[in-house]
Every structure is written in C-alpha cells, then in structure tokens.
Short mmCIF file of C-alpha atoms in Angstrom, two decimals:
data_model
loop_
_atom_site.label_atom_id
_atom_site.label_comp_id
_atom_site.label_asym_id
_atom_site.label_seq_id
_atom_site.Cartn_x
_atom_site.Cartn_y
_atom_site.Cartn_z
CA MET F 1 -25.89 81.52 99.23
CA PRO F 2 -22.58 79.84 97.75
CA TYR F 3 -19.97 78.38 99.98
CA PHE F 4 -17.11 80.80 99.03
CA LEU F 5 -19.50 83.78 99.45
CA ARG F 6 -20.24 82.70 103.12
CA TYR F 7 -16.89 81.85 104.25
CA PRO F 8 -14.14 83.94 102.33
CA ASP F 9 -12.22 83.92 105.54
CA ILE F 10 -11.71 80.42 105.98
CA ILE F 11 -11.05 79.86 102.09
CA PHE F 12 -8.50 82.92 102.22
CA LYS F 13 -6.68 81.10 105.56
CA LEU F 14 -6.95 77.74 103.39
CA THR F 15 -5.50 79.17 100.28
CA LEU F 16 -2.68 80.63 102.34
CA GLN F 17 -1.95 77.49 103.86
CA HIS F 18 -1.80 75.79 100.35
CA LEU F 19 0.32 78.46 98.85
CA TYR F 20 2.62 78.26 101.80
CA LEU F 21 3.05 74.32 101.44
CA VAL F 22 3.73 74.95 97.60
CA LEU F 23 6.04 77.80 97.82
CA ILE F 24 7.97 75.96 100.63
CA ALA F 25 8.15 72.75 98.72
CA LEU F 26 9.03 74.56 95.55
CA SER F 27 11.84 76.70 97.20
CA ILE F 28 13.62 73.19 98.91
CA ALA F 29 13.30 71.60 95.79
CA LEU F 30 15.18 74.16 93.73
CA ILE F 31 17.80 74.88 96.67
CA ILE F 32 18.46 71.31 96.13
CA ALA F 33 17.78 70.80 92.46
CA LEU F 34 19.97 73.47 91.32
CA PRO F 35 23.23 72.60 93.00
CA LEU F 36 22.49 68.99 92.16
CA ALA F 37 22.27 69.47 88.79
CA TRP F 38 25.46 71.57 88.18
CA PHE F 39 27.18 68.44 89.92
CA LEU F 40 25.63 66.03 87.80
CA ASN F 41 26.24 67.92 84.66
CA ARG F 42 29.36 67.39 85.02
CA HIS F 43 29.21 64.01 86.13
CA LYS F 44 27.31 62.09 83.29
CA ARG F 45 27.33 58.65 84.67
CA LEU F 46 26.36 59.34 88.07
CA SER F 47 23.29 61.50 86.28
CA ASN F 48 22.02 58.45 84.75
CA ILE F 49 21.59 56.71 88.31
CA VAL F 50 20.21 59.51 89.83
CA MET F 51 18.14 60.70 87.48
CA GLY F 52 16.55 56.75 87.84
CA PHE F 53 16.30 56.98 91.31
CA PHE F 54 13.59 59.98 91.20
CA GLY F 55 11.88 58.49 88.25
CA ILE F 56 11.34 55.89 90.53
CA VAL F 57 10.05 58.05 93.27
CA TYR F 58 7.80 59.87 91.03
CA THR F 59 6.21 56.52 90.21
CA ILE F 60 5.16 56.13 93.97
CA PRO F 61 1.43 57.01 94.72
CA SER F 62 1.57 60.50 96.49
CA ILE F 63 -0.70 58.92 99.72
CA ALA F 64 1.83 56.23 100.02
CA LEU F 65 4.93 58.16 99.65
CA MET F 66 3.59 60.59 102.45
CA ILE F 67 2.47 57.50 104.37
CA ILE F 68 5.65 55.84 104.19
CA LEU F 69 7.50 59.24 105.30
CA ILE F 70 4.98 59.76 108.82
CA PRO F 71 7.25 57.35 110.82
CA PHE F 72 10.26 59.12 110.19
CA LEU F 73 8.69 62.90 110.31
CA GLY F 74 5.30 62.51 111.73
CA LEU F 75 1.72 63.01 110.91
CA ASN F 76 2.30 67.07 110.00
CA GLU F 77 3.24 69.26 106.98
CA LYS F 78 6.92 68.04 107.61
CA SER F 79 5.94 64.74 105.57
CA VAL F 80 3.84 66.71 103.03
CA ILE F 81 6.72 69.00 102.14
CA VAL F 82 9.24 66.26 101.98
CA ALA F 83 7.10 64.23 99.51
CA LEU F 84 6.31 67.59 97.70
CA VAL F 85 10.20 68.01 97.20
CA LEU F 86 10.79 64.98 96.11
CA TYR F 87 8.18 64.90 93.24
CA SER F 88 9.34 68.00 91.83
CA GLN F 89 12.91 66.69 91.78
CA VAL F 90 12.43 64.85 88.65
CA ILE F 91 10.94 67.67 86.97
CA LEU F 92 13.36 70.24 87.98
CA LEU F 93 16.53 68.18 87.69
CA ARG F 94 16.05 67.10 84.24
CA ASN F 95 14.91 70.55 83.25
CA ILE F 96 18.24 72.01 84.59
CA LEU F 97 20.17 69.42 83.30
CA THR F 98 18.21 70.04 79.88
CA GLY F 99 19.34 73.91 80.14
CA LEU F 100 22.58 73.34 81.32
CA ASP F 101 23.29 70.73 78.29
CA GLY F 102 21.99 73.28 75.81
CA ILE F 103 24.54 75.50 76.33
CA PRO F 104 27.38 75.12 73.69
CA LYS F 105 30.23 73.60 74.84
CA THR F 106 32.24 76.63 73.25
CA THR F 107 30.57 79.56 75.06
CA ILE F 108 32.05 77.65 78.35
CA GLU F 109 35.46 77.09 76.97
CA ALA F 110 35.10 80.84 76.11
CA ALA F 111 34.29 81.95 79.56
CA ASN F 112 37.07 79.15 80.84
CA GLY F 113 39.58 80.91 78.37
CA MET F 114 38.87 84.21 79.41
CA GLY F 115 39.68 83.62 83.09
CA LEU F 116 36.35 83.29 84.95
CA SER F 117 36.21 80.86 87.79
CA THR F 118 33.90 77.76 88.04
CA TRP F 119 31.66 79.47 90.56
CA GLN F 120 31.68 82.78 88.09
CA ILE F 121 30.85 80.57 84.99
CA ALA F 122 27.70 78.89 86.99
CA TRP F 123 26.50 81.79 88.46
CA LYS F 124 27.20 84.44 85.47
CA ILE F 125 26.97 82.35 82.65
CA GLN F 126 25.35 78.85 82.87
CA LEU F 127 22.26 80.13 85.11
CA PRO F 128 20.93 82.80 83.48
CA LEU F 129 21.69 80.73 80.00
CA ALA F 130 19.48 77.87 81.46
CA LEU F 131 17.23 79.96 83.59
CA PRO F 132 14.27 79.78 80.75
CA VAL F 133 14.43 75.93 80.75
CA ILE F 134 14.65 75.93 84.47
CA LEU F 135 11.85 78.29 84.58
CA ALA F 136 9.88 75.90 82.70
CA GLY F 137 10.52 72.99 85.04
CA VAL F 138 9.52 75.18 87.95
CA ARG F 139 6.26 75.91 86.06
CA ILE F 140 5.62 72.51 85.22
CA SER F 141 6.36 71.20 89.03
CA ALA F 142 4.40 73.93 90.48
CA VAL F 143 1.28 72.99 88.92
CA VAL F 144 2.20 69.11 90.00
CA VAL F 145 3.11 70.56 93.15
CA VAL F 146 -0.40 72.72 94.04
CA ALA F 147 -2.47 69.25 93.11
CA ILE F 148 -0.31 66.98 95.15
CA ALA F 149 -0.55 69.27 98.08
CA THR F 150 -4.13 68.81 98.25
CA ILE F 151 -3.79 65.53 99.66
CA GLY F 152 -1.57 67.19 102.59
CA ALA F 153 -4.84 68.12 104.18
CA LYS F 154 -5.37 64.41 105.24
CA PHE F 155 -1.85 64.80 107.19
CA GLY F 156 -2.41 67.69 109.08
CA ALA F 157 -0.73 70.33 106.73
CA GLY F 158 -4.18 72.02 106.06
CA GLY F 159 -4.44 73.87 102.94
CA LEU F 160 -7.45 73.51 100.16
CA GLY F 161 -7.20 69.72 100.51
CA THR F 162 -9.15 70.26 103.40
CA LEU F 163 -12.32 71.64 101.30
CA LEU F 164 -12.26 68.36 99.33
CA PHE F 165 -11.61 65.82 102.28
CA ASP F 166 -14.58 67.66 104.06
CA GLY F 167 -17.23 67.59 101.12
CA ILE F 168 -16.70 63.83 100.75
CA ALA F 169 -16.91 63.19 104.41
CA GLN F 170 -20.37 65.28 104.66
CA ALA F 171 -23.00 63.91 102.85
CA GLY F 172 -24.37 66.70 100.32
CA ARG F 173 -21.73 68.96 100.35
CA THR F 174 -20.57 69.13 96.76
CA ASP F 175 -20.33 72.82 96.95
CA LYS F 176 -17.10 72.49 99.35
CA ILE F 177 -15.84 70.27 96.56
CA TRP F 178 -16.29 72.69 93.85
CA THR F 179 -15.19 75.45 95.53
CA GLY F 180 -11.80 73.75 96.51
CA ALA F 181 -11.15 72.15 93.31
CA ILE F 182 -11.81 75.97 91.34
CA ILE F 183 -9.72 77.55 93.90
CA VAL F 184 -6.76 74.82 93.46
CA GLY F 185 -7.17 75.15 89.86
CA LEU F 186 -6.92 78.75 90.46
CA VAL F 187 -4.01 78.61 92.02
CA ALA F 188 -2.51 76.09 89.64
CA PHE F 189 -3.14 78.54 86.78
CA SER F 190 -1.76 81.84 88.68
CA LEU F 191 1.43 80.12 89.62
CA SER F 192 2.05 78.75 86.27
CA ARG F 193 1.61 82.08 84.44
CA LEU F 194 3.50 84.08 86.78
CA ALA F 195 6.30 81.01 85.86
CA LEU F 196 5.60 81.81 82.20
CA TYR F 197 5.67 85.63 82.65
CA LEU F 198 9.14 85.05 84.43
CA GLU F 199 10.32 82.41 81.54
CA LYS F 200 9.68 85.33 78.86
CA ARG F 201 11.38 87.79 81.14
CA PHE F 202 14.56 85.93 81.34
CA SER F 203 14.49 84.89 78.10
CA TYR F 204 17.28 86.18 75.50
CA PRO F 205 17.50 86.33 71.47
CA VAL F 206 18.78 83.43 69.99
CA MET M 1 63.17 87.44 78.67
CA GLN M 2 59.71 89.04 77.55
CA GLY M 3 57.37 87.81 75.27
CA ILE M 4 55.97 84.12 74.92
CA VAL M 5 58.57 81.36 75.20
CA PHE M 6 57.95 77.84 74.47
CA ASP M 7 60.55 75.56 76.29
CA LYS M 8 60.82 71.78 74.84
CA VAL M 9 56.93 71.57 75.11
CA SER M 10 55.16 68.34 74.90
CA LYS M 11 51.56 67.10 75.02
CA GLN M 12 50.47 63.50 75.30
CA TYR M 13 47.35 62.63 75.36
CA LYS M 14 45.92 59.53 77.07
CA ASN M 15 45.17 56.85 74.64
CA ALA M 16 47.33 58.41 71.94
CA ALA M 17 49.75 56.79 70.03
CA ALA M 18 51.78 59.91 69.21
CA PRO M 19 52.42 62.97 71.33
CA ALA M 20 50.13 65.76 69.81
CA VAL M 21 52.75 68.17 70.39
CA ASN M 22 56.55 66.99 70.46
CA GLN M 23 59.46 68.99 71.74
CA VAL M 24 58.25 72.41 70.53
CA SER M 25 60.54 75.17 71.60
CA PHE M 26 60.38 78.88 70.05
CA THR M 27 59.80 82.47 71.01
CA VAL M 28 57.31 85.05 70.31
CA ASP M 29 58.52 87.98 70.76
CA PRO M 30 56.54 90.80 72.39
CA GLY M 31 54.55 92.89 69.93
CA SER M 32 54.77 90.33 67.00
CA LEU M 33 52.32 88.35 65.59
CA VAL M 34 53.04 84.78 65.37
CA VAL M 35 51.11 82.50 63.32
CA LEU M 36 50.88 79.01 64.05
CA LEU M 37 50.10 77.14 60.87
CA GLY M 38 49.97 73.35 59.70
CA PRO M 39 47.43 70.82 58.61
CA SER M 40 44.54 69.20 60.75
CA GLY M 41 45.75 67.55 63.79
CA CYS M 42 49.49 68.96 63.89
CA GLY M 43 49.08 70.27 67.34
CA LYS M 44 48.99 73.85 66.49
CA THR M 45 45.22 74.38 68.82
CA THR M 46 46.57 72.31 71.61
CA LEU M 47 50.06 74.27 71.41
CA LEU M 48 47.88 77.46 71.66
CA LYS M 49 45.49 76.29 74.45
CA MET M 50 48.39 75.57 76.60
CA VAL M 51 49.71 79.26 76.97
CA ASN M 52 46.33 79.75 78.70
CA ARG M 53 46.34 76.41 80.33
CA LEU M 54 43.19 75.03 78.80
CA PHE M 55 45.27 72.72 78.75
CA GLU M 56 48.62 71.50 80.51
CA PRO M 57 52.05 70.59 78.94
CA SER M 58 53.13 66.90 79.68
CA GLU M 59 56.54 68.10 79.66
CA GLY M 60 58.38 70.99 79.09
CA THR M 61 57.59 74.92 80.19
CA ILE M 62 55.89 77.98 78.85
CA TYR M 63 57.16 81.40 80.15
CA LEU M 64 54.86 84.15 79.80
CA ASP M 65 57.08 87.58 80.06
CA GLY M 66 59.85 85.54 81.99
CA VAL M 67 57.61 83.82 84.57
CA ASN M 68 56.57 80.07 84.43
CA ILE M 69 52.87 80.37 83.74
CA ARG M 70 52.44 77.32 85.97
CA ASP M 71 53.82 79.56 88.75
CA MET M 72 50.88 81.87 88.21
CA GLU M 73 46.99 81.49 89.36
CA VAL M 74 45.15 79.91 86.44
CA THR M 75 42.42 82.78 86.67
CA ALA M 76 44.74 85.76 86.72
CA LEU M 77 46.97 84.46 84.08
CA ARG M 78 43.97 83.84 81.39
CA ARG M 79 42.67 87.51 82.37
CA GLN M 80 45.63 88.93 81.36
CA ILE M 81 45.62 87.17 78.06
CA GLY M 82 42.82 87.88 75.24
CA TYR M 83 41.06 84.94 73.65
CA VAL M 84 39.22 84.74 70.87
CA ILE M 85 37.99 81.52 69.23
CA GLN M 86 36.68 80.45 65.90
CA GLN M 87 33.09 80.09 67.13
CA VAL M 88 33.04 83.53 68.92
CA GLY M 89 31.54 82.18 72.26
CA LEU M 90 30.00 85.50 72.61
CA PHE M 91 27.43 84.95 75.78
CA PRO M 92 23.83 85.23 74.05
CA HIS M 93 22.40 86.73 77.24
CA MET M 94 24.71 89.51 77.43
CA THR M 95 24.45 92.80 75.26
CA VAL M 96 27.69 93.67 73.22
CA ALA M 97 28.73 96.40 75.96
CA GLU M 98 28.03 93.43 78.78
CA ASN M 99 30.24 90.61 76.86
CA ILE M 100 32.76 93.67 76.24
CA ALA M 101 32.83 94.74 80.22
CA LEU M 102 33.09 91.32 81.66
CA ILE M 103 37.02 91.45 82.13
CA PRO M 104 37.05 94.75 83.18
CA SER M 105 34.47 94.16 85.93
CA LEU M 106 36.20 90.99 87.17
CA LEU M 107 39.26 93.05 87.17
CA LYS M 108 37.23 95.45 89.30
CA TRP M 109 37.93 98.53 87.16
CA GLU M 110 35.61 101.48 87.97
CA LYS M 111 32.10 102.01 86.49
CA PRO M 112 33.25 104.70 84.27
CA ARG M 113 36.04 103.44 82.89
CA ILE M 114 34.30 100.26 81.86
CA GLN M 115 32.17 102.46 79.93
CA SER M 116 34.28 104.65 78.19
CA ARG M 117 36.65 101.24 77.53
CA VAL M 118 33.52 99.70 75.50
CA ASP M 119 32.93 102.64 73.76
CA GLU M 120 36.55 102.85 73.09
CA LEU M 121 36.67 99.38 71.52
CA LEU M 122 33.18 99.58 69.70
CA THR M 123 34.62 102.45 67.79
CA LEU M 124 38.20 101.00 67.54
CA ILE M 125 36.35 97.48 65.35
CA HIS M 126 34.37 100.15 63.66
CA LEU M 127 30.84 99.64 65.30
CA ASP M 128 29.16 102.51 66.71
CA PRO M 129 28.59 102.19 70.08
CA LEU M 130 25.30 104.14 70.15
CA GLU M 131 23.91 101.80 67.86
CA TYR M 132 25.59 98.79 68.83
CA ARG M 133 26.41 98.83 72.55
CA ASP M 134 22.72 97.36 73.38
CA ARG M 135 22.31 94.48 70.67
CA TYR M 136 22.63 90.89 71.73
CA PRO M 137 24.83 88.89 69.76
CA ALA M 138 21.84 87.07 68.14
CA GLN M 139 21.22 90.49 66.54
CA LEU M 140 24.59 90.49 64.65
CA SER M 141 26.22 89.21 61.47
CA GLY M 142 28.85 86.63 62.03
CA GLY M 143 31.41 89.27 61.05
CA GLN M 144 30.22 91.59 63.59
CA GLN M 145 30.06 88.67 65.98
CA GLN M 146 33.60 88.34 65.46
CA ARG M 147 34.39 92.19 65.73
CA VAL M 148 32.64 91.98 69.20
CA GLY M 149 34.60 88.79 70.07
CA LEU M 150 38.11 90.43 69.39
CA ALA M 151 36.72 93.77 71.31
CA ARG M 152 36.04 91.65 74.07
CA ALA M 153 39.64 90.06 74.32
CA LEU M 154 40.95 93.52 74.23
CA ALA M 155 38.63 94.87 76.81
CA GLY M 156 40.94 94.45 79.82
CA ASP M 157 44.16 95.83 77.71
CA PRO M 158 46.07 92.39 77.77
CA ASN M 159 49.68 92.03 76.28
CA VAL M 160 49.01 88.92 74.90
CA LEU M 161 46.13 87.81 72.28
CA LEU M 162 45.54 83.96 71.23
CA MET M 163 43.54 83.65 68.40
CA ASP M 164 42.51 80.54 67.61
CA GLU M 165 41.11 80.20 64.10
CA PRO M 166 39.50 83.48 64.54
CA PHE M 167 38.06 83.88 61.06
CA GLY M 168 37.60 80.32 59.95
CA ALA M 169 33.53 80.27 59.88
CA ILE M 170 33.56 83.67 58.29
CA ASP M 171 32.60 83.97 54.56
CA ALA M 172 35.61 85.25 52.16
CA ILE M 173 34.81 88.88 51.80
CA THR M 174 34.08 89.36 55.53
CA ARG M 175 37.54 87.52 56.35
CA ALA M 176 39.52 89.87 54.55
CA SER M 177 38.27 92.72 55.82
CA LEU M 178 38.79 91.17 59.15
CA GLN M 179 42.24 90.18 58.43
CA GLN M 180 42.69 93.98 57.13
CA GLU M 181 41.57 95.10 60.30
CA VAL M 182 43.52 92.76 62.30
CA MET M 183 46.66 94.27 60.39
CA GLN M 184 45.76 97.72 61.42
CA LEU M 185 45.10 97.10 64.87
CA GLN M 186 48.28 95.39 65.17
CA ASN M 187 49.91 98.23 63.99
CA GLN M 188 48.30 100.44 66.49
CA LEU M 189 48.41 98.16 69.87
CA GLN M 190 51.57 96.22 69.00
CA LYS M 191 49.95 93.33 70.77
CA THR M 192 52.10 89.75 71.26
CA VAL M 193 49.48 87.92 69.16
CA LEU M 194 49.59 84.39 68.79
CA PHE M 195 47.35 83.24 65.92
CA VAL M 196 46.09 79.72 64.83
CA THR M 197 44.96 78.92 61.12
CA HIS M 198 45.35 76.54 58.52
CA ASP M 199 44.77 79.07 56.14
CA VAL M 200 48.32 79.55 54.36
CA GLU M 201 47.49 83.05 52.59
CA GLU M 202 45.92 84.12 56.08
CA ALA M 203 49.12 83.32 57.65
CA LEU M 204 51.47 84.86 54.90
CA LEU M 205 49.37 88.17 55.25
CA LEU M 206 49.19 88.41 59.05
CA ALA M 207 52.59 86.73 59.97
CA ASP M 208 55.41 88.79 61.56
CA LYS M 209 56.73 84.89 61.63
CA ILE M 210 55.35 81.69 61.41
CA ALA M 211 56.06 78.49 63.36
CA ILE M 212 55.04 75.73 60.62
CA LEU M 213 54.00 72.23 62.58
CA LYS M 214 53.72 68.65 61.26
CA GLU M 215 52.56 65.82 63.26
CA GLY M 216 53.11 67.52 66.61
CA ALA M 217 56.35 68.81 65.76
CA LEU M 218 58.10 72.29 64.56
CA VAL M 219 59.39 72.25 61.27
CA GLN M 220 60.31 75.80 60.67
CA TYR M 221 59.78 78.91 62.39
CA ASP M 222 60.86 82.21 60.44
CA THR M 223 59.41 85.11 58.67
CA PRO M 224 57.02 84.68 55.42
CA TRP M 225 59.69 85.90 53.27
CA ASN M 226 62.48 83.25 54.36
CA LEU M 227 60.19 80.43 54.46
CA LEU M 228 58.92 81.29 50.79
CA THR M 229 62.92 81.83 49.80
CA ASN M 230 64.26 79.12 51.81
CA PRO M 231 61.67 76.32 53.12
CA ALA M 232 63.18 73.87 55.50
CA ASP M 233 61.91 70.60 53.47
CA GLU M 234 59.52 69.89 50.75
CA PHE M 235 56.79 69.55 53.25
CA VAL M 236 57.22 73.43 53.96
CA ARG M 237 57.81 74.38 50.25
CA GLU M 238 54.71 72.59 49.32
CA LEU M 239 52.58 73.65 52.38
CA ILE M 240 53.13 77.16 51.52
CA ASN M 241 53.48 76.91 47.62
CA ALA M 242 56.79 78.47 47.77
CA ASP M 243 57.40 78.02 43.78
CA ASP M 244 54.28 80.32 42.90
CA ARG M 245 56.23 83.44 42.66
CA ILE M 246 53.37 85.75 41.37
CA ARG M 247 51.17 84.73 44.43
CA GLN M 248 54.53 85.29 46.95
CA LEU M 249 54.13 88.98 45.47
CA THR M 250 50.77 89.42 46.70
CA VAL M 251 51.18 88.33 50.21
CA LEU M 252 54.54 89.70 50.97
CA LYS M 253 54.98 93.06 52.02
CA ALA M 254 57.50 95.68 51.33
CA LYS M 255 59.36 95.65 54.63
CA ASP M 256 59.91 91.79 53.98
CA VAL M 257 62.23 92.86 51.50
CA MET M 258 63.55 96.56 51.84
CA ILE M 259 67.20 97.06 52.45
CA LYS M 260 68.63 100.10 54.15
CA PRO M 261 67.84 103.38 52.60
CA SER M 262 70.83 104.11 50.39
CA HIS M 263 68.86 107.75 49.64
CA HIS M 264 69.04 106.89 45.78
CA GLU M 265 68.63 109.98 43.62
CA GLN M 266 65.20 108.55 41.81
CA VAL M 267 62.45 108.13 44.29
CA LEU M 268 59.66 107.19 42.39
CA LYS M 269 56.99 106.77 45.39
CA LYS M 270 56.90 106.16 49.13
CA VAL M 271 54.95 103.04 50.16
CA GLN M 272 53.77 101.67 53.60
CA GLN M 273 55.96 99.13 55.34
CA ARG M 274 52.92 96.71 54.72
CA THR M 275 52.04 97.38 51.24
CA ASP M 276 52.33 94.22 49.08
CA LEU M 277 55.09 93.60 46.65
CA ARG M 278 52.48 93.23 43.64
CA GLN M 279 51.91 97.16 43.99
CA VAL M 280 55.44 97.62 44.55
CA LEU M 281 56.50 95.30 41.43
CA SER M 282 53.83 97.28 39.66
CA LEU M 283 55.34 100.75 40.58
CA LEU M 284 58.90 99.37 39.52
CA LEU M 285 58.10 98.36 36.34
CA SER M 286 56.81 101.55 34.93
CA SER M 287 60.22 102.71 35.90
CA PRO M 288 62.58 100.39 35.92
CA ASN M 289 65.81 102.07 36.87
CA ALA M 290 64.01 104.06 40.26
CA VAL M 291 63.44 102.87 43.45
CA VAL M 292 60.58 102.95 45.75
CA ALA M 293 61.02 104.45 49.35
CA VAL M 294 59.48 102.53 52.45
CA THR M 295 58.17 104.96 55.09
CA ASP M 296 57.00 103.63 58.67
CA SER M 297 53.81 104.84 60.17
CA SER M 298 55.17 108.22 60.95
CA GLY M 299 56.05 108.69 57.10
CA LYS M 300 59.89 108.71 58.19
CA VAL M 301 61.82 106.68 55.40
CA VAL M 302 62.92 103.31 56.75
CA GLY M 303 63.84 101.56 53.72
CA GLU M 304 63.53 100.92 49.86
CA ILE M 305 63.31 98.43 47.26
CA SER M 306 64.69 97.82 43.82
CA LEU M 307 63.46 95.95 40.74
CA GLN M 308 66.76 94.23 40.62
CA GLN M 309 66.02 93.10 44.51
CA LEU M 310 62.29 91.71 43.55
CA VAL M 311 63.92 89.77 40.81
CA LEU M 312 66.79 88.30 42.28
CA GLU M 313 65.50 87.88 45.56
#
C-alpha cells in the first residue's frame, strides 16, 4: 500500500503544520510590508535603500539564513518563520509599491481635495486600488514560502519537509519523498489558486 | 463678510524666480460664479488650490464666509467645499453611487438620506439612477464621468464649489452641453463657484465675474460685459478679443445690458436673463422701435433692452 494511504493521519498533521508555518509567516510578512510600503511610497529615496537591503537578503540561501538566525532565536520554528518573513518581504514590498505607484496622482489629489484624511485615503482609496497587485504579490510569495518552509523540518519546525528529509535519510524510501513533494506542490497550487481567486474578486473595471 | 475673500494673497514656490501668485485681492460674492482666466502659468490653478488648502499661501489671507481658512481644520474645510478637477478623479473601485456617497458618509449622514441624495443628484445631472447607480467609472463616457464628478462635488451640499478646468479634457460638443448644464445648475442652486479655465468663450459664457490673471497678478476683475467694453489694458483686450463685437453678442447675455423696465408700450417678446444677445439683436432687428423684456426665472419682468442700447454700448 502506498505511503500516503497507510499514514493519512501523519500526512494530515504534517500538512497542517506546514500550512501553519506558511500562513503565520505570510500574515506577519503582510503586517510588516503594508505599512512599510505605504511609508516607502512617500519616501522614494529611502525606498531604494530598503529595497536594496531586502534584495540582498533574498539572495542568501535559505538554509544559511535559518542557520544565521538560530543563535538569536533558537533551533525552533521561530527561526524558520522569521526567515520566511524576510524572504517574502522583497516580493510583497515590490508588489505593494507597484500597486501604490499605479494609482494616478489625480485620484489621490481628488481624495485629498475632497477632505479625506491621510488614513482614510490609505484605507479607503489606496489599499483597495492596489489590492489586486498586492494579492498578486501574496500569490507569488505564498508559492516561494511553501517551498522554502520544507527546510523548516531540519530546524525543528516540522511540516511536510519532514517527509522529504526522512525519505533522504532512510534508504529506499523514495515513496516518502514522492508523497512529500506532491503534497507540497498541491499546497502551493491551492494557495496560489486561492490568491488568484481573491485577486479577481477584488479587481475593478479600468 | 460672506463669500470668498482673497486678501493680498501671494504664493512663492521654492526655487522659482517669480511668485506664482502675487498680491491678489478680490471677493467672490456668495451665489456668484467667478472664473479665473489667463494663459498657462498665470497662477490661476495655484490660486484655486489655495482655497481648499492644497497649497498654502506664502503671504496674505483667504476668508471663507468671514473665517480665515487657516483657522479651520483642513479636512473639515475641504468637506464643505465641492472640488471638481479636469481629470475627474473618480475612484475606479467604487460605483457611481459609492463615489457620490463618499462625502455624505464621511459627514455621517444617515443611510436613507445618503441614498436619496445620490438619486437626487443623479437625476439632477440627467443620469438615470436605476441605470447608472451601480456602474463603475470605467463604464461611463468622459462626459458622463465629469457629470458624476460634479454630482460628487455637490453631494455634501457645499456652499462653495471649486472647479479646476473641469471640461478641459472633454470634446467640444459634450463640453457645450456640460456648460449649459452648469449654467442651469447654477441658476437652480446658487453656489459660490470659483472656476478655472483658459478658454475665453467658456469664461464669458459662464461667469458672473471674471478675474484675469497674468504672471501671478490680477489684471482686471469685472463682469464679462465690462471686460469687453472696458478692457483695462492691451493684454485683456487681446485675451478676450474685445474688438469682435459680433462674437460678443453670442457670449453676452440679456442681463448684462438690460436697463430697468420702463414699461415701454411696444414689448416685442420676453426673454430670459441668460438669453444671449445675438438672439435679442435678431428679435430687435425685425422691429427696430420695439423693446425686448427680460424676465427672471419666475417670469417677472426685471429689465428691458432696446436696439439703441445694443448699438451704443
């Protein structure tokens, strides 16, 4: 009997762990990226510096980044989540900035002139107008984060990576590797479809 | 002091040699439509945007109904001023109704009141509420978008409207019908309107008074009639083409030249205050000794015009 039929409970548990890592990381990443991008949109010069910094972070191999974080955060899921958050910043920031840049100046001026406060403009005008582009960023970073999160298994965070690393460690257990790989793929695909649906749902005629 | 008062207002941009607006003083009477007219770069848009404090004057003071606008909270000030811009600036992610409802909802109106206000305004600008309420701006023509822009500006029932070249990007035919509509609306609503344009015909057609600006300075502030008959200098004369008497007749209105009714025995016909003088002239030419009576919107005779007046003025 194939592995995934014999141990559906284990696979289910690992999938949930994996989703937990991904969703926590993406949520934290968005909570950081939204206000940060909004701020950078108003300070273009600073924007180049910050984007350059995250661009460099993005080039660090994921295993290396997690190892660097262990002395600070310990050998646990915290290091993994922080690494995932750092990776997704580049994609999210770039998309949110693109979304904000795409809003015509005159739209903002009209909102300003009508008497909307800065906060109201951000919340009622800028966010919904940039939302389709922001969600495209979420979609791309979700896929990246799902893939990188597999490495988390090496750092005590569990998740579907466990299957992959077990399969490598145990001779002749390619069934575990296959199962892990396929389910990681399915998770990435589903999240990407969900984000794509939301992207369409929140788009508007232009 | 009601209306908008500009008191020695100047605006000096950083890194600019000359001020964009230089010591401008004039008063926009409540309920009147004043056009700021001048070539590009004359400071008319800067002057307009200082009223809703998108720009702050470097010197001088602007009063709105007697209150220094700098003493008001900026968002509160802006919410009581309707603002229409050339690029319309409708919010593409909101329906027509949501765009119009935005300011009333910020002003915390009750839901039913907002809904009836939206329908009332759509009717006012000749868009059927049932058909257009739930459309998105991208699903409207340019002219329709600007109508909605106008409705949105009127939504909070402001006393003051600022219009920054509202019809500059609209084709000539649609522009003409929008201008007619603005005139009708103004007759009905009597808002205090400040209207920026570089289109002289538009200015002469719509304005109760025109402020002519040149290089940031106010050159002349007067009624269309007085500008045409008494231009302050060569610049004004050339700008408004004061020598073309035939054209003047098409843009000037009965109320510009009428005198007090003398109850002349030979009243040829009654015309509205905003009937253009070309029509009046054409009536009078058919019967040179008669007069044309001018009536207000209630039909009361408020003035008369004779052929002599048209010729001598």
